[in-house]
Coordinates of C-alpha atoms in Angstrom, one line a residue:
X1136 CA -0.1 0.1 0.1
X1137 CA 1.4 3.4 -1.0
X1138 CA 1.6 5.9 2.0
X1139 CA -0.3 9.2 1.4
X1140 CA 2.0 11.4 3.1
X1141 CA -0.2 14.5 2.7
X1142 CA -3.1 12.8 4.3
X1143 CA -1.2 11.5 7.2
X1144 CA 0.4 15.0 7.7
X1145 CA -3.1 16.4 8.3
X1146 CA -3.9 13.7 10.7
X1147 CA -3.0 14.0 14.6
X1148 CA -1.9 10.5 15.5
X1149 CA -2.6 11.3 19.1
X1150 CA -6.4 11.3 18.1
X1151 CA -6.1 7.4 17.7
X1152 CA -4.7 7.1 21.2
X1153 CA -7.7 9.0 22.3
X1154 CA -10.1 6.8 20.3
X1155 CA -8.6 3.8 21.6
X1156 CA -9.2 5.1 25.3
X1157 CA -12.7 6.2 24.2
X1158 CA -13.7 2.8 22.8
X1159 CA -12.1 0.9 25.7
X1160 CA -13.7 3.0 28.3
X1161 CA -16.8 4.1 26.6
X1162 CA -16.8 7.2 28.8
X1163 CA -15.3 10.7 28.2
X1164 CA -14.4 11.0 31.7
X1165 CA -12.9 7.7 32.2
X1166 CA -11.0 7.9 28.8
X1167 CA -9.5 11.3 29.9
X1168 CA -8.3 9.9 33.0
X1169 CA -6.8 6.9 31.4
X1170 CA -4.4 9.1 29.2
X1171 CA -4.0 11.9 31.6
X1172 CA -5.7 14.7 30.0
X1173 CA -8.7 16.7 31.0
X1174 CA -12.4 16.0 30.3
X1175 CA -13.0 18.9 28.1
X1176 CA -9.7 18.0 26.1
X1177 CA -11.1 14.6 25.6
X1178 CA -14.4 16.0 24.5
X1179 CA -12.5 18.2 22.0
X1180 CA -10.7 15.1 20.8
X1181 CA -14.0 13.2 20.3
X1182 CA -15.2 16.1 18.2
X1183 CA -12.2 16.1 16.1
X1184 CA -12.4 12.3 15.6
X1185 CA -16.0 12.7 14.4
X1186 CA -14.9 15.0 11.8
X1187 CA -12.0 13.0 10.7
X1188 CA -14.1 9.8 10.3
X1189 CA -17.4 11.5 9.3
X1190 CA -19.0 9.3 11.9
X1191 CA -20.3 9.8 15.3
X1192 CA -18.3 7.0 16.6
X1193 CA -19.8 6.9 20.1
X1194 CA -23.4 7.7 20.8
X1195 CA -25.2 8.0 24.2
X1196 CA -27.5 5.2 25.2
X1197 CA -29.3 4.2 28.4
X1198 CA -26.3 2.3 29.7
X1199 CA -23.7 4.9 28.6
X1200 CA -21.8 5.5 25.4
X1201 CA -22.1 2.9 22.6
X1202 CA -19.8 2.6 19.7
X1203 CA -21.2 2.9 16.1
X1204 CA -20.7 0.2 13.6
X1205 CA -17.9 2.2 12.1
X1206 CA -16.1 2.4 15.5
X1207 CA -16.5 -1.3 16.1
X1208 CA -14.9 -1.9 12.7
X1209 CA -12.0 0.4 13.6
X1210 CA -11.1 -1.3 17.0
X1211 CA -8.9 -4.1 15.5
X1212 CA -6.8 -2.3 12.8
X1213 CA -6.4 0.8 15.0
X1214 CA -5.0 -1.3 17.9
X1215 CA -2.6 -3.2 15.6
X1216 CA -1.5 0.3 14.1
X1217 CA -0.9 1.6 17.5
X1218 CA 0.9 -1.5 18.8
X1219 CA 3.1 -1.3 15.6
X1220 CA 3.9 2.3 16.3
X1221 CA 4.8 1.3 20.0
X1222 CA 7.3 -1.2 18.8
X1223 CA 8.9 1.1 16.3
X1224 CA 9.3 4.0 18.8
X1225 CA 10.2 1.9 21.9
X1226 CA 13.6 2.2 23.4
X1227 CA 16.1 -0.7 22.5
X1228 CA 15.8 -3.6 24.7
X1229 CA 18.3 -4.1 27.6
X1230 CA 21.1 -6.3 26.3
X1231 CA 22.0 -9.5 28.2
X1232 CA 25.1 -11.1 26.7
X1233 CA 24.6 -14.2 28.6
X1234 CA 21.3 -15.0 26.9
X1235 CA 21.6 -13.0 23.7
X1236 CA 21.2 -14.7 20.3
X1237 CA 22.4 -12.1 17.9
X1238 CA 24.6 -11.8 14.9
X1239 CA 26.8 -8.7 14.3
X1240 CA 28.3 -7.9 10.9
X1241 CA 31.7 -6.3 10.9
X1242 CA 33.7 -4.7 8.1
X1243 CA 37.4 -5.5 9.1
X1244 CA 40.7 -6.0 7.3
X1245 CA 42.5 -9.4 7.8
X1246 CA 45.3 -7.6 9.6
X1247 CA 43.0 -6.6 12.5
X1248 CA 41.1 -10.0 11.9
X1249 CA 44.3 -11.8 12.8
X1250 CA 45.1 -9.8 15.9
X1251 CA 41.5 -9.4 17.3
X1252 CA 39.4 -12.5 16.4
X1253 CA 41.3 -15.1 18.5
X1254 CA 40.8 -13.1 21.7
X1255 CA 37.2 -11.9 20.8
X1256 CA 35.8 -15.4 19.9
X1257 CA 37.4 -16.9 23.0
X1258 CA 35.7 -14.1 25.1
X1259 CA 32.4 -14.6 23.3
X1260 CA 32.4 -18.4 23.7
X1261 CA 33.1 -17.8 27.5
X1262 CA 30.8 -14.9 28.1
X1263 CA 28.3 -14.6 25.3
X1264 CA 27.8 -17.9 23.5
X1265 CA 24.9 -16.8 21.5
X1266 CA 26.6 -13.9 19.9
X1267 CA 28.0 -14.6 16.5
X1268 CA 30.1 -12.4 14.1
X1269 CA 29.7 -12.1 10.3
X1270 CA 32.9 -10.6 8.9
X1271 CA 33.1 -8.7 5.5
X1272 CA 36.4 -7.5 4.0
X1273 CA 36.5 -3.7 4.7
X1274 CA 36.5 -1.2 1.8
X1275 CA 37.4 2.2 3.2
X1276 CA 35.9 3.8 0.2
X1277 CA 32.4 2.0 0.6
X1278 CA 32.3 1.6 4.3
X1279 CA 30.1 4.7 4.8
X1280 CA 27.6 3.3 2.4
X1281 CA 27.7 -0.1 4.1
X1282 CA 27.1 1.5 7.5
X1283 CA 24.2 3.8 6.0
X1284 CA 22.7 0.8 4.4
X1285 CA 22.8 -1.5 7.6
X1286 CA 25.1 -4.0 5.5
X1287 CA 27.6 -3.5 8.2
X1288 CA 27.2 -2.7 12.1
X1289 CA 30.7 -1.7 12.7
X1290 CA 33.9 -0.9 10.7
X1291 CA 37.4 -1.5 12.0
X1292 CA 40.5 -0.1 10.0
X1293 CA 42.1 3.0 8.9
X1294 CA 39.1 5.5 8.5
X1295 CA 39.8 9.2 8.1
X1296 CA 36.5 10.1 6.3
X1297 CA 32.9 10.3 8.0
X1298 CA 29.8 12.5 8.0
X1299 CA 28.0 14.0 10.8
X1300 CA 25.7 10.8 11.2
X1301 CA 28.9 8.5 11.8
X1302 CA 30.8 8.2 14.9
X1303 CA 34.5 7.3 15.2
X1304 CA 36.6 6.0 18.1
X1305 CA 40.3 5.5 17.7
X1306 CA 41.4 1.9 19.1
X1307 CA 45.2 2.5 18.9
X1308 CA 47.8 4.2 16.8
X1309 CA 50.4 2.1 14.9
X1310 CA 54.0 2.9 13.8
X1311 CA 55.6 0.6 11.0
X1312 CA 58.1 -2.1 11.1
X1313 CA 59.9 -4.2 8.4
X1314 CA 59.5 -8.0 8.6
X1315 CA 62.0 -10.4 7.0
X1316 CA 63.7 -13.6 7.2
X1317 CA 67.3 -12.9 8.4
X1318 CA 68.6 -16.0 7.3
X1319 CA 67.5 -15.5 3.7
X1320 CA 68.4 -11.8 3.4
X1321 CA 71.4 -11.9 5.6
X1322 CA 70.3 -8.7 7.6
X1323 CA 70.2 -7.9 11.3
X1324 CA 68.2 -5.0 12.7
X1325 CA 68.4 -2.1 12.3
X1326 CA 68.6 -2.2 8.6
X1327 CA 69.9 0.7 6.6
X1328 CA 68.1 2.3 3.8
X1329 CA 70.4 0.9 1.1
X1330 CA 69.9 -2.6 2.5
X1331 CA 66.3 -2.0 2.5
X1332 CA 66.1 -1.2 -1.0
X1333 CA 68.4 -4.0 -2.2
X1334 CA 65.6 -6.5 -1.8
X1335 CA 62.1 -6.9 -3.4
X1336 CA 59.2 -5.9 -1.3
X1337 CA 55.7 -7.0 -0.6
X1338 CA 52.8 -4.5 -0.5
X1339 CA 49.5 -5.1 1.1
X1340 CA 46.9 -2.8 -0.7
X1341 CA 43.1 -2.8 -0.2
X1342 CA 42.5 -0.5 -3.1
X1343 CA 44.2 -2.6 -5.9
X1344 CA 47.2 -0.3 -6.3
X1345 CA 50.7 -1.1 -6.3
X1346 CA 51.8 2.0 -4.5
X1347 CA 51.6 2.6 -0.7
X1348 CA 52.7 4.9 2.1
X1349 CA 56.3 3.6 1.8
X1350 CA 56.4 4.7 -1.9
X1351 CA 55.0 8.2 -1.0
X1352 CA 57.9 8.4 1.6
X1353 CA 60.6 7.1 -0.6
X1354 CA 59.5 9.5 -3.4
X1355 CA 60.2 12.5 -1.1
X1356 CA 63.9 11.6 -0.9
X1357 CA 64.2 10.5 -4.4
X1358 CA 64.4 6.8 -4.0
X1359 CA 62.2 3.9 -5.2
X1360 CA 61.7 0.2 -4.2
X1361 CA 61.0 -2.7 -6.3
X1362 CA 57.5 -4.4 -5.3
X1363 CA 57.5 -8.2 -6.0
X1364 CA 54.0 -8.9 -4.7
X1365 CA 51.0 -6.8 -4.2
X1366 CA 48.1 -8.5 -2.3
X1367 CA 45.0 -7.2 -0.6
X1368 CA 45.6 -9.9 2.4
X1369 CA 48.1 -9.1 5.1
X1370 CA 47.9 -12.8 6.3
X1371 CA 49.8 -14.2 3.3
X1372 CA 52.8 -11.9 3.9
X1373 CA 54.6 -13.9 6.7
X1374 CA 54.5 -17.1 4.6
X1375 CA 56.0 -15.4 1.7
X1376 CA 58.6 -13.7 3.9
X1377 CA 59.6 -17.1 5.4
X1378 CA 60.1 -18.7 2.1
X1379 CA 61.5 -15.7 0.1
X1380 CA 64.4 -13.2 0.3
X1381 CA 62.0 -10.3 0.4
X1382 CA 60.9 -7.6 2.9
X1383 CA 57.3 -6.5 4.0
X1384 CA 56.6 -3.2 5.9
X1385 CA 53.5 -3.3 7.9
X1386 CA 51.9 -2.1 11.0
X1387 CA 54.1 -2.8 14.2
X1388 CA 51.6 -4.8 16.2
X1389 CA 51.1 -7.1 13.1
X1390 CA 54.7 -7.5 12.3
X1391 CA 55.7 -8.4 15.9
X1392 CA 52.9 -10.9 16.0
X1393 CA 54.1 -12.6 12.6
X1394 CA 57.7 -12.5 13.9
X1395 CA 57.0 -14.2 17.1
X1396 CA 54.7 -16.8 15.5
X1397 CA 56.9 -17.6 12.6
X1398 CA 60.4 -17.1 13.6
X1399 CA 61.0 -14.0 11.6
X1400 CA 62.8 -10.7 12.3
X1401 CA 61.6 -7.1 12.6
X1402 CA 63.3 -3.9 12.1
X1403 CA 62.4 -0.2 12.4
X1404 CA 61.7 1.1 8.9
X1405 CA 64.7 3.1 7.6
X1406 CA 62.5 5.8 6.1
X1407 CA 60.3 8.2 7.9
X1408 CA 56.6 6.9 7.9
X1409 CA 53.8 8.5 9.6
X1410 CA 51.8 6.7 12.4
X1411 CA 48.4 5.4 11.5
X1412 CA 45.3 5.3 13.5
X1413 CA 43.2 2.2 13.8
X1414 CA 39.6 3.1 14.5
X1415 CA 36.1 1.7 14.9
X1416 CA 33.4 3.5 12.8
X1417 CA 29.6 3.2 13.0
X1418 CA 26.3 4.8 12.3
X1419 CA 24.9 7.2 14.9
X1420 CA 21.7 5.5 14.9
X1421 CA 23.6 2.4 16.6
X1422 CA 25.3 4.7 19.1
X1423 CA 23.0 4.0 22.1
X1424 CA 21.7 0.5 21.1
X1425 CA 22.7 -1.6 24.0
X1426 CA 23.8 -4.7 22.1
X1427 CA 26.1 -2.4 19.8
X1428 CA 27.5 -0.5 22.6
X1429 CA 28.5 -3.7 24.4
X1430 CA 30.3 -4.9 21.4
X1431 CA 32.2 -1.7 20.9
X1432 CA 33.2 -1.8 24.6
X1433 CA 34.2 -5.4 24.4
X1434 CA 36.5 -4.7 21.3
X1435 CA 37.9 -1.8 23.2
X1436 CA 38.8 -3.8 26.3
X1437 CA 40.2 -6.6 24.3
X1438 CA 42.4 -4.5 22.1
X1439 CA 44.0 -3.0 25.5
X1440 CA 45.2 -6.5 26.3
X1441 CA 46.9 -7.3 23.0

């Protein structure tokens, strides 16, 4: 059914509340008391209702006010409409992680997925076993549309954009480290710029471009590196580094995790690179939703322990 906005704009929906009280109580006085207005205000509302519906709605009889046939026909659809409006406008229900059965959709790069998901899933299984996660690869150029459409509840990554109806919270700031197999490249930290540029490099790019922040920094000093592999997935990089004489430059927390897990070596990058902020971003309509707020606070707490 197509909504007639012009017609609805002329209708005071409070009149439906008054009509429901009148048909329930069948008394102007009792109906007024039921919704907390004066008897004269309820009488005025009844007059407006009669005009709106072109029907008397309630008539006087020996045993009080009687609904007309039109009024009787209105009871069921009117109460259904009011119940639906109440559901739509009611504040979000309280969230109990112990009993919740809910799925959150996250837009997240695999770099953060590798670091966050083991702790987060272990926490959920212990504290909120009915909470499930659906992960999408984050696209920072599409994340705002995903949030606006409801396709994604929460984005995690490097986000500098946003509109007034988006909220953002920084989780941590990251520097960069080089990751390499010391046995294959024959280097020990800290490595020099010349040694850094002697070997091919791996680049992770989520925008299908063989150019990154390192290349911008090198261009400022008139230098250039050779990129042997460009991939949208961070998680493949340590496996390549372990097998080949190449260097990967990545966020420090992730580099240390890979080094510790796979026997690799890290070194400060021999070129000046800006720190990067890892943030959560969400739609403002989810800001006060108890379940969404709980998820964000849980992620913040777990990130502090990593």
